[in-house]
XYZ file of C-alpha atoms in Angstrom:
646
model
C -28.454 -12.004 -0.773
C -26.220 -12.743 2.319
C -24.068 -9.944 3.673
C -21.671 -10.116 6.718
C -20.274 -7.045 8.231
C -16.667 -6.336 9.584
C -18.117 -6.592 13.133
C -19.073 -10.231 12.624
C -15.737 -11.113 11.220
C -13.716 -8.818 13.654
C -11.551 -7.683 10.688
C -11.735 -4.819 8.232
C -13.813 -6.717 5.781
C -17.078 -6.342 3.796
C -18.120 -9.545 2.040
C -21.349 -9.649 0.093
C -22.782 -12.729 -1.597
C -25.343 -12.575 -4.349
C -27.025 -15.745 -5.614
C -24.182 -17.782 -4.018
C -21.388 -15.867 -5.922
C -18.716 -13.670 -4.262
C -19.112 -10.185 -5.879
C -17.001 -7.997 -3.689
C -14.094 -8.560 -1.253
C -11.979 -6.102 0.564
C -10.274 -6.623 3.916
C -7.396 -5.821 6.141
C -6.749 -7.093 9.669
C -7.755 -4.841 12.628
C -5.739 -4.614 15.819
C -7.939 -7.297 17.283
C -7.490 -9.719 14.382
C -5.622 -12.232 16.417
C -9.009 -13.596 17.407
C -10.035 -13.926 13.687
C -10.158 -17.510 12.321
C -8.071 -18.832 9.455
C -6.291 -16.745 6.838
C -7.836 -13.494 7.948
C -5.001 -13.227 10.484
C -2.280 -12.857 7.720
C -1.225 -9.341 6.864
C -0.552 -9.253 3.147
C 1.304 -6.222 1.493
C -0.109 -6.924 -2.001
C 0.664 -3.637 -3.615
C 4.395 -3.192 -4.383
C 4.167 0.528 -4.814
C 3.934 1.924 -1.207
C 7.544 0.652 -0.692
C 8.960 2.161 -3.797
C 10.865 5.507 -3.551
C 12.700 5.661 -6.878
C 11.837 8.157 -9.488
C 8.883 6.705 -11.529
C 7.949 9.439 -13.986
C 9.576 11.956 -16.351
C 8.306 15.499 -16.197
C 8.837 18.001 -18.965
C 9.187 21.824 -18.444
C 11.202 24.969 -18.924
C 13.669 26.260 -16.472
C 14.149 29.541 -18.342
C 11.325 31.668 -19.538
C 11.056 35.505 -19.610
C 7.961 37.627 -19.573
C 7.280 41.400 -19.741
C 8.960 41.724 -16.391
C 12.371 41.222 -17.970
C 13.369 44.684 -19.246
C 15.004 43.374 -22.418
C 11.652 41.617 -23.220
C 9.108 44.131 -21.945
C 11.013 47.146 -23.484
C 11.191 45.367 -26.781
C 7.461 44.670 -27.228
C 6.632 41.784 -24.923
C 3.386 42.259 -23.019
C 2.697 38.671 -21.935
C 3.219 38.716 -18.156
C 3.800 36.006 -15.671
C 0.131 35.085 -15.076
C -0.361 34.573 -18.866
C 2.982 32.555 -18.984
C 1.781 30.130 -16.289
C -1.703 29.771 -17.873
C -0.135 29.028 -21.304
C 2.163 26.538 -19.779
C -0.693 24.746 -18.076
C -2.422 24.335 -21.411
C -4.699 27.321 -21.836
C -5.034 29.368 -24.906
C -3.691 32.967 -24.609
C -2.944 35.844 -26.931
C 0.544 36.269 -28.121
C 2.387 39.613 -27.855
C 1.247 40.407 -31.397
C -2.361 39.347 -30.633
C -2.399 36.009 -32.250
C -4.131 33.070 -30.510
C -1.620 30.472 -29.313
C -1.820 27.294 -27.421
C 0.326 24.196 -26.609
C -0.586 20.771 -27.955
C -0.235 19.441 -24.438
C 0.402 21.266 -20.987
C 3.892 21.217 -19.602
C 4.453 19.794 -16.169
C 6.501 22.679 -14.714
C 7.735 26.131 -15.461
C 10.418 28.541 -14.150
C 9.629 32.221 -14.842
C 13.277 33.356 -14.784
C 12.938 37.061 -15.439
C 16.098 39.213 -15.468
C 16.904 40.761 -12.092
C 18.230 43.872 -13.759
C 15.524 46.545 -13.417
C 12.864 43.908 -12.851
C 9.375 44.917 -13.732
C 10.414 48.113 -15.570
C 8.127 47.694 -18.575
C 4.976 46.895 -16.477
C 5.719 49.979 -14.243
C 5.931 52.096 -17.406
C 2.593 50.677 -18.669
C 1.046 51.317 -15.282
C 2.635 54.774 -14.938
C 3.745 53.568 -11.576
C 4.079 56.447 -9.088
C 7.508 55.145 -7.740
C 8.869 55.054 -11.307
C 7.727 58.612 -11.983
C 9.412 59.917 -8.948
C 12.801 59.132 -10.586
C 14.098 61.625 -13.131
C 15.386 58.749 -15.168
C 12.251 56.777 -14.733
C 10.079 59.707 -15.860
C 12.104 60.260 -18.975
C 12.118 56.574 -20.020
C 8.363 56.461 -19.166
C 7.518 59.389 -21.406
C 9.489 58.123 -24.299
C 7.945 54.646 -24.128
C 4.445 56.268 -23.822
C 4.738 58.095 -27.031
C 3.491 54.916 -28.742
C 5.872 55.376 -31.679
C 8.547 52.948 -32.752
C 11.098 55.852 -32.454
C 10.125 56.668 -28.799
C 10.075 53.053 -27.798
C 13.412 52.467 -29.451
C 14.848 55.472 -27.544
C 13.466 54.181 -24.204
C 15.022 50.840 -24.973
C 18.363 52.397 -25.758
C 18.294 54.375 -22.449
C 17.990 51.100 -20.600
C 20.639 49.424 -22.695
C 23.032 52.307 -21.962
C 22.490 51.895 -18.220
C 23.213 48.215 -18.465
C 26.370 48.736 -20.517
C 27.579 51.331 -18.038
C 26.541 49.261 -15.133
C 24.827 52.313 -13.590
C 21.598 51.258 -11.975
C 19.115 54.116 -12.576
C 17.263 53.043 -9.456
C 20.066 52.436 -7.134
C 18.945 52.931 -3.453
C 15.373 52.499 -4.517
C 15.102 48.687 -4.457
C 12.373 48.601 -1.910
C 10.053 50.631 -3.998
C 11.100 49.357 -7.514
C 12.624 45.847 -7.403
C 10.825 44.325 -4.384
C 7.280 45.000 -5.540
C 7.928 43.449 -8.906
C 9.634 40.391 -7.271
C 6.595 39.978 -4.875
C 4.291 39.981 -7.846
C 6.359 37.276 -9.605
C 6.426 35.066 -6.430
C 2.756 35.605 -5.995
C 1.939 34.406 -9.528
C 4.127 31.412 -8.886
C 2.149 30.636 -5.646
C -1.195 31.149 -7.499
C -0.450 28.629 -10.335
C 1.664 26.074 -8.365
C -0.571 23.056 -7.942
C 1.395 20.088 -6.455
C 0.734 16.893 -8.473
C -0.512 18.619 -11.525
C 1.661 21.659 -12.351
C 4.632 23.028 -10.629
C 5.703 26.777 -10.644
C 9.279 26.924 -9.498
C 10.341 30.361 -8.229
C 13.384 31.741 -10.031
C 15.143 34.629 -11.725
C 18.032 35.260 -14.069
C 21.324 36.838 -13.000
C 22.678 38.461 -16.171
C 26.471 38.743 -15.982
C 27.961 39.859 -19.341
C 31.411 41.208 -18.998
C 32.456 42.947 -22.345
C 29.201 41.458 -23.753
C 30.344 37.826 -23.019
C 27.516 35.593 -21.762
C 27.985 34.248 -18.193
C 24.276 34.185 -17.319
C 22.835 31.922 -14.692
C 19.163 31.088 -13.885
C 18.688 30.840 -10.072
C 16.009 28.221 -8.891
C 14.462 28.158 -5.494
C 13.403 24.930 -3.831
C 11.258 27.082 -1.738
C 7.943 28.971 -1.722
C 7.073 32.694 -1.561
C 7.568 32.836 2.262
C 11.282 32.272 1.914
C 11.889 33.844 -1.518
C 10.326 37.092 -0.510
C 12.960 37.532 2.077
C 15.470 38.584 -0.504
C 15.607 40.841 -3.651
C 17.250 38.984 -6.588
C 20.981 39.629 -7.109
C 21.607 41.585 -10.281
C 24.514 42.379 -12.666
C 24.592 45.832 -11.213
C 25.626 44.249 -7.892
C 28.264 41.962 -9.378
C 29.453 40.091 -12.424
C 31.408 37.409 -10.797
C 29.827 33.947 -10.499
C 31.722 33.405 -7.252
C 29.946 36.371 -5.742
C 26.684 34.858 -6.872
C 27.552 31.560 -5.117
C 28.255 33.565 -1.945
C 24.961 35.339 -2.211
C 23.143 31.994 -2.618
C 25.019 30.636 0.521
C 23.869 33.689 2.468
C 20.289 33.139 1.407
C 20.341 29.460 2.523
C 21.840 30.684 5.908
C 19.215 33.338 6.228
C 16.177 31.471 5.445
C 16.922 27.773 5.658
C 15.914 27.366 2.108
C 17.811 25.986 -0.894
C 19.016 27.255 -4.260
C 20.729 26.080 -7.372
C 21.957 27.940 -10.465
C 21.903 26.838 -14.188
C 24.429 28.484 -16.502
C 23.586 28.667 -20.235
C 24.970 29.726 -23.575
C 28.564 28.948 -23.093
C 28.681 29.245 -26.900
C 28.303 33.131 -26.423
C 30.835 33.480 -23.686
C 33.896 33.723 -25.835
C 35.678 30.956 -23.760
C 34.707 32.334 -20.351
C 31.836 29.845 -19.346
C 34.249 26.969 -18.652
C 37.461 28.842 -18.399
C 40.674 27.568 -16.874
C 41.021 30.549 -14.632
C 38.580 32.444 -12.348
C 36.817 35.465 -13.837
C 38.108 38.298 -11.514
C 41.418 37.199 -10.036
C 42.472 35.018 -13.064
C 43.688 32.346 -10.732
C 43.953 28.792 -11.955
C 41.029 26.707 -10.863
C 41.677 24.855 -7.585
C 39.887 22.315 -5.506
C 37.891 24.948 -3.548
C 36.549 26.474 -6.696
C 35.622 23.094 -8.155
C 33.740 22.065 -4.978
C 31.899 25.495 -4.789
C 30.904 25.444 -8.498
C 29.465 21.928 -8.336
C 27.686 22.728 -5.056
C 25.856 25.552 -6.570
C 25.743 24.593 -10.333
C 24.883 20.973 -10.616
C 23.295 21.257 -14.117
C 23.833 23.166 -17.271
C 21.445 24.200 -20.042
C 23.039 22.812 -23.100
C 20.396 23.642 -25.779
C 18.175 26.631 -26.371
C 17.165 29.069 -29.121
C 20.514 30.862 -29.109
C 22.281 27.630 -30.278
C 22.859 24.041 -29.309
C 25.761 23.616 -26.950
C 26.537 19.806 -27.004
C 29.515 19.976 -29.272
C 30.994 21.609 -32.347
C 32.320 20.154 -35.624
C 35.708 21.729 -34.947
C 35.867 19.765 -31.635
C 34.263 16.507 -32.686
C 35.579 15.940 -36.135
C 34.346 12.364 -36.379
C 30.933 13.042 -35.303
C 28.509 13.526 -38.212
C 25.852 15.035 -36.054
C 28.054 17.712 -34.385
C 27.058 20.483 -36.675
C 23.505 21.035 -35.161
C 21.899 24.453 -34.823
C 25.177 26.328 -34.383
C 25.263 29.886 -32.983
C 28.966 30.675 -32.553
C 29.803 33.745 -34.579
C 30.651 35.664 -31.400
C 29.272 36.905 -28.208
C 26.961 39.962 -27.644
C 30.095 42.111 -27.392
C 32.729 43.516 -29.671
C 35.215 40.576 -29.568
C 34.984 38.059 -32.371
C 35.027 34.252 -31.886
C 38.292 32.536 -32.296
C 38.941 28.760 -32.515
C 40.948 28.706 -29.231
C 37.699 29.714 -27.354
C 35.613 26.788 -28.412
C 37.002 24.006 -25.920
C 35.887 26.310 -23.086
C 32.387 26.880 -24.518
C 30.929 23.423 -25.476
C 29.552 20.652 -23.217
C 31.241 17.527 -24.387
C 34.687 19.149 -24.538
C 34.127 20.590 -21.077
C 33.104 17.151 -19.832
C 36.536 15.821 -21.138
C 38.429 18.677 -19.537
C 36.630 17.994 -16.241
C 38.213 14.559 -16.134
C 41.623 16.053 -16.336
C 40.846 18.488 -13.587
C 39.525 15.712 -11.363
C 42.849 13.764 -11.862
C 44.725 16.859 -10.821
C 42.500 18.463 -8.065
C 40.524 15.437 -6.736
C 37.350 17.277 -7.750
C 35.696 17.784 -11.069
C 34.536 21.418 -11.532
C 32.527 20.485 -14.677
C 30.502 17.444 -13.567
C 27.130 18.736 -14.333
C 23.913 17.286 -15.610
C 22.111 18.549 -18.739
C 18.843 20.250 -19.441
C 17.321 22.209 -22.292
C 15.120 25.206 -22.047
C 13.672 27.983 -24.079
C 15.062 31.455 -23.035
C 12.116 32.831 -24.827
C 11.537 36.491 -24.219
C 7.843 36.213 -25.189
C 6.206 34.522 -22.159
C 5.470 31.617 -24.428
C 7.074 28.155 -24.077
C 6.885 27.175 -27.756
C 9.529 24.575 -28.603
C 8.024 22.556 -31.424
C 8.818 23.422 -35.050
C 5.177 23.963 -36.017
C 4.363 26.249 -33.120
C 7.461 28.414 -32.754
C 6.608 31.958 -31.707
C 10.127 33.314 -31.833
C 12.879 34.251 -29.372
C 11.641 37.741 -28.818
C 8.249 39.504 -29.435
C 9.329 41.254 -32.610
C 10.090 37.877 -34.039
C 6.806 36.213 -33.544
C 5.188 34.813 -36.670
C 4.382 37.638 -39.132
C 4.287 38.395 -42.823
C 5.094 42.123 -42.117
C 8.623 43.005 -41.057
C 9.001 46.289 -39.083
C 11.808 48.619 -38.322
C 12.996 48.698 -34.720
C 15.985 50.542 -33.493
C 17.228 50.968 -37.041
C 17.157 47.299 -37.801
C 14.599 45.476 -39.822
C 13.054 42.764 -37.716
C 10.252 40.226 -38.180
C 10.176 36.760 -39.310
C 9.267 37.159 -42.958
C 10.898 37.655 -45.385
C 13.415 35.534 -43.534
C 16.436 36.955 -45.326
C 15.730 40.486 -43.920
C 15.058 39.432 -40.336
C 17.725 40.141 -37.837
C 18.054 39.973 -34.109
C 21.305 41.607 -32.886
C 24.200 40.363 -35.198
C 22.389 36.998 -35.731
C 19.776 36.287 -38.350
C 16.471 35.442 -36.912
C 16.310 32.303 -38.960
C 19.328 30.866 -37.106
C 17.438 30.712 -33.793
C 16.093 27.359 -32.825
C 12.750 26.171 -31.555
C 14.255 24.676 -28.374
C 14.404 23.233 -25.764
C 12.975 21.354 -22.843
C 14.182 20.030 -19.463
C 13.102 16.532 -18.649
C 13.217 15.486 -15.049
C 12.995 12.003 -13.596
C 11.228 12.397 -10.293
C 8.629 10.632 -7.996
C 6.215 13.554 -7.715
C 5.401 16.772 -9.701
C 6.294 19.118 -6.775
C 8.775 21.822 -6.275
C 10.734 19.691 -3.861
C 10.908 16.440 -5.963
C 11.839 18.328 -9.157
C 14.520 20.488 -7.498
C 15.948 17.539 -5.771
C 16.166 15.566 -9.161
C 17.964 18.550 -10.739
C 20.356 18.712 -7.703
C 21.235 14.947 -8.159
C 21.408 15.522 -11.981
C 18.789 12.881 -13.017
C 17.686 15.103 -15.837
C 18.126 15.240 -19.603
C 17.842 17.897 -22.403
C 15.639 17.660 -25.404
C 15.795 20.160 -28.378
C 12.055 20.727 -28.075
C 10.091 17.434 -28.324
C 9.038 15.067 -25.429
C 10.947 11.881 -26.295
C 11.324 9.721 -23.224
C 14.767 8.393 -22.334
C 15.926 6.277 -19.478
C 19.515 5.077 -18.843
C 21.089 2.856 -16.140
C 24.799 1.996 -15.934
C 26.349 -0.903 -13.837
C 28.804 -3.597 -13.878
C 26.374 -6.623 -13.613
C 23.685 -5.887 -16.099
C 22.842 -8.325 -19.026
C 20.944 -7.923 -22.277
C 18.133 -9.745 -20.668
C 17.626 -6.925 -18.139
C 16.206 -4.786 -20.939
C 13.122 -7.147 -21.040
C 12.425 -7.182 -17.311
C 9.106 -6.056 -16.050
C 10.802 -4.437 -13.155
C 13.319 -2.764 -15.340
C 13.463 0.511 -13.409
C 13.564 -1.093 -10.040
C 16.537 -3.307 -11.007
C 18.193 -0.333 -12.633
C 18.342 1.493 -9.317
C 19.163 -1.581 -7.260
C 22.042 -2.845 -9.432
C 23.292 0.279 -10.961
C 22.991 4.077 -11.268
C 20.779 6.367 -13.345
C 21.830 9.342 -15.543
C 23.741 11.767 -13.437
C 25.207 9.012 -11.342
C 28.745 7.613 -10.524
C 30.378 4.230 -11.148
C 33.540 3.596 -9.138
C 36.367 1.068 -9.011
C 35.473 -1.793 -11.361
C 36.188 -5.215 -10.134
C 38.628 -7.361 -11.988
C 37.262 -8.381 -15.432
C 34.273 -6.062 -15.185
C 33.263 -3.345 -17.601
C 30.321 -0.904 -17.391
C 27.315 -1.930 -19.172
C 24.407 0.387 -19.979
C 20.620 -0.200 -20.380
C 18.824 2.380 -22.441
C 15.182 2.720 -23.284
C 13.967 5.445 -25.654
C 10.490 6.212 -26.799
C 9.348 8.863 -29.306
C 7.172 11.769 -28.266
C 3.632 10.360 -28.403
C 2.603 13.031 -30.909
C 5.918 13.345 -32.592
C 8.533 11.640 -34.971
C 9.842 8.133 -34.841
C 13.470 7.580 -33.593
C 16.522 7.197 -35.863
C 18.978 5.760 -33.411
C 20.492 5.727 -29.932
C 24.073 6.600 -29.426
C 26.430 6.483 -26.474
C 29.010 9.232 -26.292
C 32.037 8.285 -24.385
C 34.858 10.587 -23.206
C 37.928 9.486 -21.266
C 41.401 10.609 -20.027
C 43.946 8.251 -21.447
C 47.080 6.940 -19.811
C 49.177 9.966 -21.172
C 46.752 12.394 -19.709
C 45.140 13.492 -22.964
C 41.295 13.530 -23.371
C 39.623 11.399 -25.863
C 36.052 10.826 -27.190
C 34.150 8.355 -29.280
C 30.479 8.076 -30.491
C 28.936 4.571 -30.664
C 25.757 3.694 -32.460
C 24.095 1.134 -30.138
C 20.650 0.800 -31.451
C 18.880 1.947 -34.707
C 15.676 1.605 -36.725
C 15.464 -0.571 -39.821
C 17.891 -3.007 -41.221
C 20.784 -0.673 -41.777
C 24.281 -1.947 -41.193
C 27.393 0.146 -40.496
C 29.632 0.768 -43.536
C 33.375 0.056 -43.776
C 34.082 3.313 -42.012
C 31.898 2.159 -39.068
C 29.297 4.756 -39.726
C 25.627 3.830 -39.891
C 23.807 5.010 -43.025
C 21.330 7.864 -42.648
C 17.778 6.958 -41.609
C 16.384 8.739 -44.656
C 14.101 11.752 -44.950
C 10.361 11.913 -45.474
C 10.024 15.686 -45.258
C 7.882 17.341 -47.839
C 9.441 20.833 -47.733
C 6.697 22.518 -49.713
C 3.950 21.162 -47.531
C 6.018 21.305 -44.382
C 5.032 17.695 -43.580
C 6.701 14.371 -42.864
C 5.661 10.750 -42.306
C 6.620 8.148 -39.741
C 7.202 5.587 -42.532
C 10.761 5.370 -41.350
C 12.253 5.085 -37.926
C 10.985 3.299 -34.937
C 8.560 4.433 -32.128
C 10.707 2.627 -29.490
C 14.385 1.699 -29.322
C 16.240 -0.222 -26.603
C 19.896 -0.912 -26.094
C 22.152 -2.935 -24.085
C 25.865 -1.777 -24.520
C 28.985 -2.795 -22.794
C 32.016 -0.695 -23.226
C 34.389 -2.622 -25.410
C 37.354 -0.465 -24.828
C 37.080 -0.075 -21.071
C 40.281 0.310 -19.025
C 39.489 0.294 -15.219
C 42.489 2.519 -14.586
C 41.081 5.447 -16.668
C 38.496 8.070 -15.855
C 35.553 8.277 -18.212
C 32.035 9.529 -18.744
C 29.157 8.263 -20.789
C 26.035 10.062 -21.915
C 23.284 9.030 -24.391
C 22.217 10.834 -27.418
C 18.865 9.962 -29.083
C 18.015 11.208 -32.546
C 14.625 11.492 -34.185
C 13.959 11.107 -37.875
C 14.136 14.376 -39.867
C 11.062 16.716 -39.543
C 10.316 20.050 -41.058
C 12.261 22.958 -39.503
C 10.258 26.017 -38.309
C 11.467 28.022 -41.264
C 9.744 25.529 -43.614
C 6.463 26.026 -41.693
C 6.912 29.839 -41.996
C 7.508 29.395 -45.824
C 4.254 27.470 -46.258
C 2.088 29.519 -43.955
C 3.162 32.939 -45.406
C 3.865 31.805 -48.890
C 7.350 33.195 -48.951
C 10.634 31.783 -50.254
C 12.438 29.374 -47.995
C 15.964 30.556 -46.994
C 18.772 28.508 -48.360
C 21.336 29.077 -45.790
C 19.621 27.059 -43.046
C 18.289 23.474 -43.301
C 14.692 22.856 -44.317
C 14.534 19.948 -42.032
C 15.933 19.117 -38.488
C 16.612 16.076 -36.378
C 15.493 16.794 -32.899
C 17.318 14.902 -30.128
C 17.778 14.354 -26.502
C 21.083 14.401 -24.457
C 21.149 12.665 -21.043
C 23.257 13.666 -18.127
C 26.404 11.541 -18.123
C 27.257 8.543 -15.977
C 30.872 9.042 -14.742
C 33.377 6.378 -13.975
C 36.218 6.921 -11.498
C 38.944 4.373 -10.724
């Protein structure tokens, strides 16, 4: 054997010869390599990746999970705390609130424990008989009721807290340092403990729970920062204010004070009775102006469009020509006394709000509703369970069970399904949903938060299907097949959440879409592009295009594509991937493009039908399947739009 060292070559090399054959080579020029002979003087940057900065990976997680530290969870039976929530999200088996073993099929990439700011940590303080709690007359009373161990006592304690919330009378006003701050520090400590950059990200957050007259205006607040900055504040609560504009001011004050960063994510416009995307401000009732639009988009760049309390993409009354619009609806009303009326719907649903945003942009010069899309769970169980075969309910009392119980004069529990109620909604109407998918370079707080801020995110209704979209004026169908697909997408176009501006003469936007099924899930039915635009008369329009689909189906005379079929065996709660496709790609150029008109485009990807969670319940518990909800479901993804501005 002959071996020459780097000193002999004067370069960073080690070359070993065995029996006359080169078996290992690695070299890189040293500073003195000018003296080296031949090709060793050439510096070659062989690996292309050090120079790449564009997002290279999609990360799946939940921006909206509640644990026992949320009063409406912990006071209603949730005992899973933030540590167990993080462990579960990281892939560990834990015990559910009812004592059942539960585990994810695969770990998540990130999690936001977003417990309600209002009386944060009340239930754990009761469980621990916290001395600060017992010093309060109200705290001692609610503690003693809850500690009776009876359904009646726990119900009375819960009702005491609900009454305080409804009257907006904080029972611990002036005691924030001894009540809210210790609970907040525990939450931030848990996030620090389980945050592991590159493997799992624990983003610090909380929920601000505005509910005027019972109408939902809730926001989840996410920190880009760690415990050192987050601990400098106590989360803003509904007791402090119910106006989103006050929340934005509070967020601005936080950033000024700490040098940190925040964003907020609204959710459940479908329960806002028209307030979530209203045409006037909440308190002053002034028409939206440019300043409002700029502030809203500064602080709320994304929106949670799908979750257990209903899917918020669109509504059949708003999208009459969309055969997939009637999906997992929850629109009977808000949590208050006012009933839903049809005129509220345009100010509640995502697609219609995107359309109205175009009109506002034409009028104000700024679009107040130019947000990206995510899904999340809003589970009040501490458990991120979003797949139909592993759904542990919206709240603890609706975890899988064959034994309904009576709580606060209402029969709850999952089975029999026709007796299970949660508030005014039937438990079976809740969805096993959803997830936030984030395109980023790294699995870190900073990278994920930055991707959310730039809206390079999409929503799924619970599965992990992968979707990538680019829009531009110079793409061709051949670009779908490029080995450097993503690099070219960023160089020559924009990703989801991006902007296209001022088309050149004769140019129309073209879109490249790649979609791949969840590795352990259902095949894909189709890819659709949803377009909305502001026509020349100032009216908003929409159209849904099927741009790729599985099988040899052909659109009918009405332009609609036939259904993909359904392999679901309801009795066995099973399905097969004998239909659909594992991967779909699409090149689509807008055939009706007018360069003078504002527009947006987002992608919707549908899976083939699979059993709904109610079908799994019927099989596992041997009960009758409810007939007023579907036995199967077509899970889907919604990407953030790409906007076009003349």
